Amino acid sequence: FRANTTDEYKQTIEKDRAMERRFQTVFICEPDENEIYYILERLRPIYENYHNVKINDRELKLIIQLSNKYIYDRKQPDKSIDILDEVCSKVSLVKHKTSSKLGFYKEELQKVLEDKNQYIIAQDFDRATIMKQREKEIISKINQLELRGNRKRSKQLIQENDIATVVSEKTKIPVYEINSSCAKYMKDLDKTLRKKVIGQDEAITDLVKVTKRIKLGYKDTNKPYSYLFVGPTGVGKTKLALEYTNFLFGKDKLIRFDMSEYRDSSSITKIIGSSPGYVGYDDGKNKLEEIRKNPHAVILLDEIEKAHSTVLNLFLQILDEGKITDAKGNIVYFHHHIIIMTSNVGFHKDSVGFVEEVSKNDSKLKEVLSLELLNRIQKVIYFRKLGKNDIRAIMKNQLEEVKRKFKERNIKVHIGDHKIEEMIEDTRYLEFGARKIHQVIEDKIDDYVIDSILEGKTEVYVNSNS
């Protein structure tokens, strides 16, 4: 007998016809949920006795459900058994680590395992070997204590949250349907986004509605959620995507594509990698690798209309299937990503009114983006042009940040209302929206305040004649 994966079989035995003839090939299929449950049910007493825990039928079924939903690179029943083992070990360790010698050794074992993994990542194999030997010694002591009967204590019941925590730690993906404590954050999402992004209340309302379903665990598809932000330049499309990511995922969870870099068909290699035999095949540098390492993130496709049709077709496949294969044959899943695209198609400085802009925009989008792609986007969110009051509010927010920055260095800055009105006109907001505000503030405020500081002033007044 010889056991192989399908890939190993194709690379070795299948190539040698003479050897292949001498074996009877038997394909072992992945078991279904009922079969997995039967396996876990038979293993349950072993893990319960070893870790001194109790796990009910409902939690066994939850392990199968969550492992199927969140773990892609492993097969059943291996991944369910792995989760069962880890959750039993975690609950046992947390419960008894401070109350017994056994708990002390288990805590030390956890630290040794973490150190060993760090040394392996750093390719320091000498120290990793030392940690491996220490691991064996600790495991031996744990086994001796357990054999002496040091585990005569009440069994700890495994809860749903314990399973959700283990799955989240293993996959780096929050398990919303169990860890529903995030509901309190949703109450602040709308208010926070409105404070950060001025003048786009309707767009924020549309975004929050869909987000509530995702965060509370009602996402019932393995395809990524997708939005298309459409509106004039400088109205806050990219800003909203950044603030949305920061609030729900964290700043480091934004994977940004500048689609102007993907204007030709060959640029697709920047995403999926180079084909075998071409330069860059072995370096592993591509956007899919970044996405694979961040299975729970926001993907921002900035100015989607500038990408080549080949690149657009790639994202069409991602939206349709929720996964894609890179140049090396590795499958990258997008089940728990959110894809946000931005576009200013159909919005020009000579457009008359928001209603007319939107009415023209659907046909303009269909001309630039394929109908197939538009049909697979969950929500098209329209952004309106910013008016003078919106620009004033945005500028005042940024000026408060400027004042706070100088106040930290004991410099008081006062800015007159007439100066603010003058700067609003300098932004040319009818053409550029809010895009020029930061530049105008730097030119009109920062430079003047810095010159005043160099003159020895600690209190600076900026007026219209400054």
Short mmCIF file of N, CA, C and O in Angstrom, two decimals, residues 292-363:
data_model
loop_
_atom_site.label_atom_id
_atom_site.label_comp_id
_atom_site.label_asym_id
_atom_site.label_seq_id
_atom_site.Cartn_x
_atom_site.Cartn_y
_atom_site.Cartn_z
N ARG A 292 -3.93 36.58 0.40
CA ARG A 292 -3.97 35.26 1.07
C ARG A 292 -3.52 35.38 2.52
O ARG A 292 -4.06 34.70 3.41
N LYS A 293 -2.55 36.25 2.79
CA LYS A 293 -2.05 36.42 4.15
C LYS A 293 -3.00 37.25 5.02
O LYS A 293 -2.85 37.29 6.24
N ASN A 294 -3.95 37.94 4.38
CA ASN A 294 -4.94 38.75 5.11
C ASN A 294 -6.35 38.30 4.70
O ASN A 294 -7.00 38.94 3.88
N PRO A 295 -6.82 37.18 5.26
CA PRO A 295 -8.11 36.63 4.83
C PRO A 295 -9.32 37.43 5.27
O PRO A 295 -10.44 37.11 4.89
N HIS A 296 -9.10 38.47 6.08
CA HIS A 296 -10.20 39.30 6.56
C HIS A 296 -9.78 40.76 6.41
O HIS A 296 -9.12 41.33 7.28
N ALA A 297 -10.09 41.36 5.25
CA ALA A 297 -9.60 42.69 4.95
C ALA A 297 -10.51 43.35 3.92
O ALA A 297 -11.42 42.73 3.36
N VAL A 298 -10.26 44.65 3.68
CA VAL A 298 -10.96 45.40 2.64
C VAL A 298 -10.02 45.55 1.45
O VAL A 298 -8.85 45.93 1.61
N ILE A 299 -10.51 45.24 0.26
CA ILE A 299 -9.75 45.40 -0.97
C ILE A 299 -10.31 46.62 -1.70
O ILE A 299 -11.48 46.63 -2.07
N LEU A 300 -9.48 47.63 -1.89
CA LEU A 300 -9.91 48.87 -2.54
C LEU A 300 -9.37 48.92 -3.96
O LEU A 300 -8.15 48.88 -4.18
N LEU A 301 -10.28 48.97 -4.93
CA LEU A 301 -9.91 49.09 -6.35
C LEU A 301 -10.19 50.54 -6.76
O LEU A 301 -11.31 50.90 -7.12
N ASP A 302 -9.16 51.37 -6.68
CA ASP A 302 -9.32 52.81 -6.91
C ASP A 302 -9.34 53.12 -8.40
O ASP A 302 -8.44 52.70 -9.14
N GLU A 303 -10.36 53.84 -8.84
CA GLU A 303 -10.55 54.22 -10.24
C GLU A 303 -10.60 52.99 -11.13
O GLU A 303 -9.79 52.79 -12.02
N ILE A 304 -11.59 52.16 -10.87
CA ILE A 304 -11.72 50.87 -11.53
C ILE A 304 -11.81 50.99 -13.05
O ILE A 304 -11.39 50.09 -13.79
N GLU A 305 -12.35 52.11 -13.55
CA GLU A 305 -12.54 52.26 -14.99
C GLU A 305 -11.23 52.34 -15.77
O GLU A 305 -11.21 52.16 -16.99
N LYS A 306 -10.11 52.58 -15.09
CA LYS A 306 -8.82 52.71 -15.77
C LYS A 306 -8.15 51.37 -16.03
O LYS A 306 -7.14 51.31 -16.74
N ALA A 307 -8.68 50.28 -15.47
CA ALA A 307 -8.05 48.97 -15.62
C ALA A 307 -8.37 48.36 -16.99
O ALA A 307 -9.41 48.64 -17.59
N HIS A 308 -7.47 47.51 -17.46
CA HIS A 308 -7.67 46.80 -18.73
C HIS A 308 -8.79 45.77 -18.57
O HIS A 308 -9.05 45.27 -17.46
N SER A 309 -9.45 45.45 -19.66
CA SER A 309 -10.57 44.50 -19.61
C SER A 309 -10.15 43.14 -19.08
O SER A 309 -10.94 42.44 -18.42
N THR A 310 -8.90 42.72 -19.33
CA THR A 310 -8.40 41.44 -18.80
C THR A 310 -8.38 41.45 -17.28
O THR A 310 -8.75 40.47 -16.63
N VAL A 311 -7.98 42.59 -16.70
CA VAL A 311 -7.95 42.73 -15.25
C VAL A 311 -9.37 42.77 -14.69
O VAL A 311 -9.67 42.16 -13.66
N LEU A 312 -10.26 43.46 -15.39
CA LEU A 312 -11.66 43.52 -14.95
C LEU A 312 -12.30 42.14 -14.97
O LEU A 312 -13.07 41.78 -14.08
N ASN A 313 -11.96 41.33 -15.97
CA ASN A 313 -12.49 39.97 -16.05
C ASN A 313 -11.99 39.11 -14.90
O ASN A 313 -12.69 38.20 -14.44
N LEU A 314 -10.77 39.39 -14.44
CA LEU A 314 -10.24 38.67 -13.28
C LEU A 314 -11.09 38.94 -12.05
O LEU A 314 -11.47 38.01 -11.31
N PHE A 315 -11.44 40.21 -11.83
CA PHE A 315 -12.27 40.55 -10.67
C PHE A 315 -13.72 40.10 -10.87
O PHE A 315 -14.43 39.84 -9.90
N LEU A 316 -14.14 39.99 -12.11
CA LEU A 316 -15.46 39.42 -12.40
C LEU A 316 -15.52 37.99 -11.90
O LEU A 316 -16.50 37.56 -11.27
N GLN A 317 -14.45 37.22 -12.13
CA GLN A 317 -14.39 35.84 -11.65
C GLN A 317 -14.37 35.79 -10.12
O GLN A 317 -15.03 34.94 -9.51
N ILE A 318 -13.64 36.73 -9.51
CA ILE A 318 -13.58 36.76 -8.04
C ILE A 318 -14.95 37.03 -7.45
O ILE A 318 -15.38 36.37 -6.49
N LEU A 319 -15.68 38.00 -8.01
CA LEU A 319 -17.02 38.32 -7.52
C LEU A 319 -17.99 37.18 -7.76
O LEU A 319 -18.92 36.96 -6.98
N ASP A 320 -17.79 36.43 -8.83
CA ASP A 320 -18.71 35.36 -9.21
C ASP A 320 -18.48 34.09 -8.40
O ASP A 320 -19.41 33.42 -7.97
N GLU A 321 -17.19 33.74 -8.17
CA GLU A 321 -16.87 32.46 -7.54
C GLU A 321 -16.33 32.58 -6.12
O GLU A 321 -16.30 31.60 -5.38
N GLY A 322 -15.85 33.77 -5.75
CA GLY A 322 -15.30 33.95 -4.41
C GLY A 322 -13.91 33.38 -4.24
O GLY A 322 -13.40 33.29 -3.12
N LYS A 323 -13.25 33.01 -5.32
CA LYS A 323 -11.90 32.46 -5.25
C LYS A 323 -11.23 32.60 -6.61
O LYS A 323 -11.89 32.83 -7.63
N ILE A 324 -9.91 32.44 -6.63
CA ILE A 324 -9.16 32.50 -7.87
C ILE A 324 -7.86 31.72 -7.68
O ILE A 324 -7.39 31.54 -6.55
N THR A 325 -7.29 31.27 -8.78
CA THR A 325 -6.05 30.50 -8.75
C THR A 325 -4.90 31.36 -9.27
O THR A 325 -5.02 31.99 -10.32
N ASP A 326 -3.79 31.38 -8.52
CA ASP A 326 -2.64 32.17 -8.97
C ASP A 326 -1.81 31.40 -9.99
O ASP A 326 -2.16 30.27 -10.38
N ALA A 327 -0.70 31.99 -10.41
CA ALA A 327 0.11 31.39 -11.47
C ALA A 327 0.74 30.07 -11.06
O ALA A 327 1.11 29.25 -11.91
N LYS A 328 0.86 29.83 -9.76
CA LYS A 328 1.46 28.58 -9.27
C LYS A 328 0.42 27.52 -8.95
O LYS A 328 0.75 26.45 -8.46
N GLY A 329 -0.84 27.83 -9.19
CA GLY A 329 -1.89 26.84 -8.96
C GLY A 329 -2.47 26.88 -7.56
O GLY A 329 -3.29 26.02 -7.20
N ASN A 330 -2.08 27.87 -6.74
CA ASN A 330 -2.63 28.00 -5.39
C ASN A 330 -3.97 28.72 -5.44
O ASN A 330 -4.12 29.72 -6.13
N ILE A 331 -4.94 28.21 -4.69
CA ILE A 331 -6.26 28.83 -4.65
C ILE A 331 -6.29 29.88 -3.54
O ILE A 331 -5.92 29.62 -2.40
N VAL A 332 -6.71 31.09 -3.90
CA VAL A 332 -6.85 32.18 -2.93
C VAL A 332 -8.34 32.47 -2.79
O VAL A 332 -9.03 32.71 -3.78
N TYR A 333 -8.83 32.44 -1.55
CA TYR A 333 -10.25 32.62 -1.29
C TYR A 333 -10.54 34.07 -0.87
O TYR A 333 -9.75 34.71 -0.18
N PHE A 334 -11.72 34.55 -1.27
CA PHE A 334 -12.15 35.92 -0.95
C PHE A 334 -13.46 35.90 -0.14
O PHE A 334 -14.17 36.89 -0.12
N HIS A 335 -13.75 34.80 0.51
CA HIS A 335 -15.04 34.63 1.18
C HIS A 335 -15.28 35.68 2.26
O HIS A 335 -16.43 36.05 2.51
N HIS A 336 -14.23 36.15 2.91
CA HIS A 336 -14.40 37.06 4.05
C HIS A 336 -13.75 38.41 3.79
O HIS A 336 -13.41 39.13 4.72
N HIS A 337 -13.61 38.75 2.51
CA HIS A 337 -13.14 40.08 2.14
C HIS A 337 -14.32 40.96 1.74
O HIS A 337 -15.38 40.47 1.39
N ILE A 338 -14.09 42.26 1.80
CA ILE A 338 -15.04 43.24 1.25
C ILE A 338 -14.30 43.99 0.15
O ILE A 338 -13.20 44.51 0.37
N ILE A 339 -14.88 44.02 -1.04
CA ILE A 339 -14.26 44.68 -2.18
C ILE A 339 -14.99 46.00 -2.45
O ILE A 339 -16.20 46.01 -2.66
N ILE A 340 -14.24 47.09 -2.39
CA ILE A 340 -14.79 48.41 -2.67
C ILE A 340 -14.12 48.97 -3.93
O ILE A 340 -12.89 49.03 -4.00
N MET A 341 -14.92 49.33 -4.93
CA MET A 341 -14.41 49.95 -6.15
C MET A 341 -14.83 51.41 -6.17
O MET A 341 -15.93 51.73 -5.72
N THR A 342 -13.98 52.26 -6.71
CA THR A 342 -14.35 53.66 -6.86
C THR A 342 -14.28 54.05 -8.34
O THR A 342 -13.48 53.50 -9.11
N SER A 343 -15.12 55.00 -8.72
CA SER A 343 -15.15 55.47 -10.11
C SER A 343 -15.77 56.86 -10.17
O SER A 343 -16.64 57.18 -9.36
N ASN A 344 -15.31 57.67 -11.11
CA ASN A 344 -15.96 58.96 -11.36
C ASN A 344 -16.51 59.03 -12.78
O ASN A 344 -16.66 60.11 -13.35
N VAL A 345 -16.83 57.85 -13.34
CA VAL A 345 -17.39 57.77 -14.69
C VAL A 345 -18.71 58.54 -14.74
O VAL A 345 -19.60 58.34 -13.93
N GLY A 346 -18.84 59.43 -15.72
CA GLY A 346 -20.09 60.16 -15.93
C GLY A 346 -20.22 61.42 -15.12
O GLY A 346 -21.20 62.15 -15.27
N PHE A 347 -19.24 61.69 -14.23
CA PHE A 347 -19.31 62.91 -13.41
C PHE A 347 -18.22 63.86 -13.86
O PHE A 347 -17.03 63.59 -13.68
N HIS A 348 -18.61 64.94 -14.44
CA HIS A 348 -17.66 65.92 -14.94
C HIS A 348 -18.03 67.29 -14.42
O HIS A 348 -19.14 67.54 -13.94
N LYS A 349 -17.10 68.21 -14.56
CA LYS A 349 -17.33 69.56 -14.01
C LYS A 349 -18.47 70.29 -14.71
O LYS A 349 -19.03 71.23 -14.18
N ASP A 350 -18.83 69.82 -15.96
CA ASP A 350 -19.91 70.49 -16.67
C ASP A 350 -21.26 69.84 -16.45
O ASP A 350 -22.24 70.21 -17.10
N SER A 351 -21.32 68.85 -15.56
CA SER A 351 -22.61 68.20 -15.26
C SER A 351 -23.51 69.18 -14.53
O SER A 351 -23.06 70.02 -13.75
N VAL A 352 -24.82 69.06 -14.76
CA VAL A 352 -25.77 70.00 -14.15
C VAL A 352 -26.64 69.25 -13.15
O VAL A 352 -27.54 68.52 -13.53
N GLY A 353 -26.33 69.42 -11.84
CA GLY A 353 -27.21 68.86 -10.81
C GLY A 353 -26.97 67.39 -10.55
O GLY A 353 -26.64 66.63 -11.45
N PHE A 354 -27.18 67.00 -9.31
CA PHE A 354 -26.93 65.60 -8.91
C PHE A 354 -27.91 64.64 -9.55
O PHE A 354 -27.56 63.55 -9.97
N VAL A 355 -29.19 65.01 -9.67
CA VAL A 355 -30.20 64.11 -10.24
C VAL A 355 -29.87 63.77 -11.67
O VAL A 355 -29.92 62.62 -12.09
N GLU A 356 -29.48 64.80 -12.46
CA GLU A 356 -29.14 64.55 -13.85
C GLU A 356 -27.88 63.72 -13.95
O GLU A 356 -27.74 62.87 -14.83
N GLU A 357 -26.92 63.95 -13.05
CA GLU A 357 -25.68 63.18 -13.06
C GLU A 357 -25.97 61.70 -12.86
O GLU A 357 -25.46 60.84 -13.59
N VAL A 358 -26.80 61.37 -11.87
CA VAL A 358 -27.10 59.97 -11.58
C VAL A 358 -27.86 59.33 -12.72
O VAL A 358 -27.62 58.18 -13.09
N SER A 359 -28.79 60.06 -13.33
CA SER A 359 -29.58 59.49 -14.42
C SER A 359 -28.69 59.15 -15.62
O SER A 359 -28.94 58.18 -16.33
N LYS A 360 -27.67 59.97 -15.86
CA LYS A 360 -26.76 59.69 -16.96
C LYS A 360 -25.75 58.61 -16.59
O LYS A 360 -25.22 57.92 -17.46
N ASN A 361 -25.50 58.45 -15.30
CA ASN A 361 -24.36 57.66 -14.87
C ASN A 361 -24.52 56.18 -15.13
O ASN A 361 -23.54 55.50 -15.43
N ASP A 362 -25.73 55.63 -14.99
CA ASP A 362 -25.93 54.20 -15.22
C ASP A 362 -25.49 53.80 -16.62
O ASP A 362 -24.80 52.80 -16.81
N SER A 363 -25.89 54.55 -17.62
CA SER A 363 -25.52 54.23 -18.99
C SER A 363 -24.03 54.41 -19.20
O SER A 363 -23.40 53.64 -19.94
#
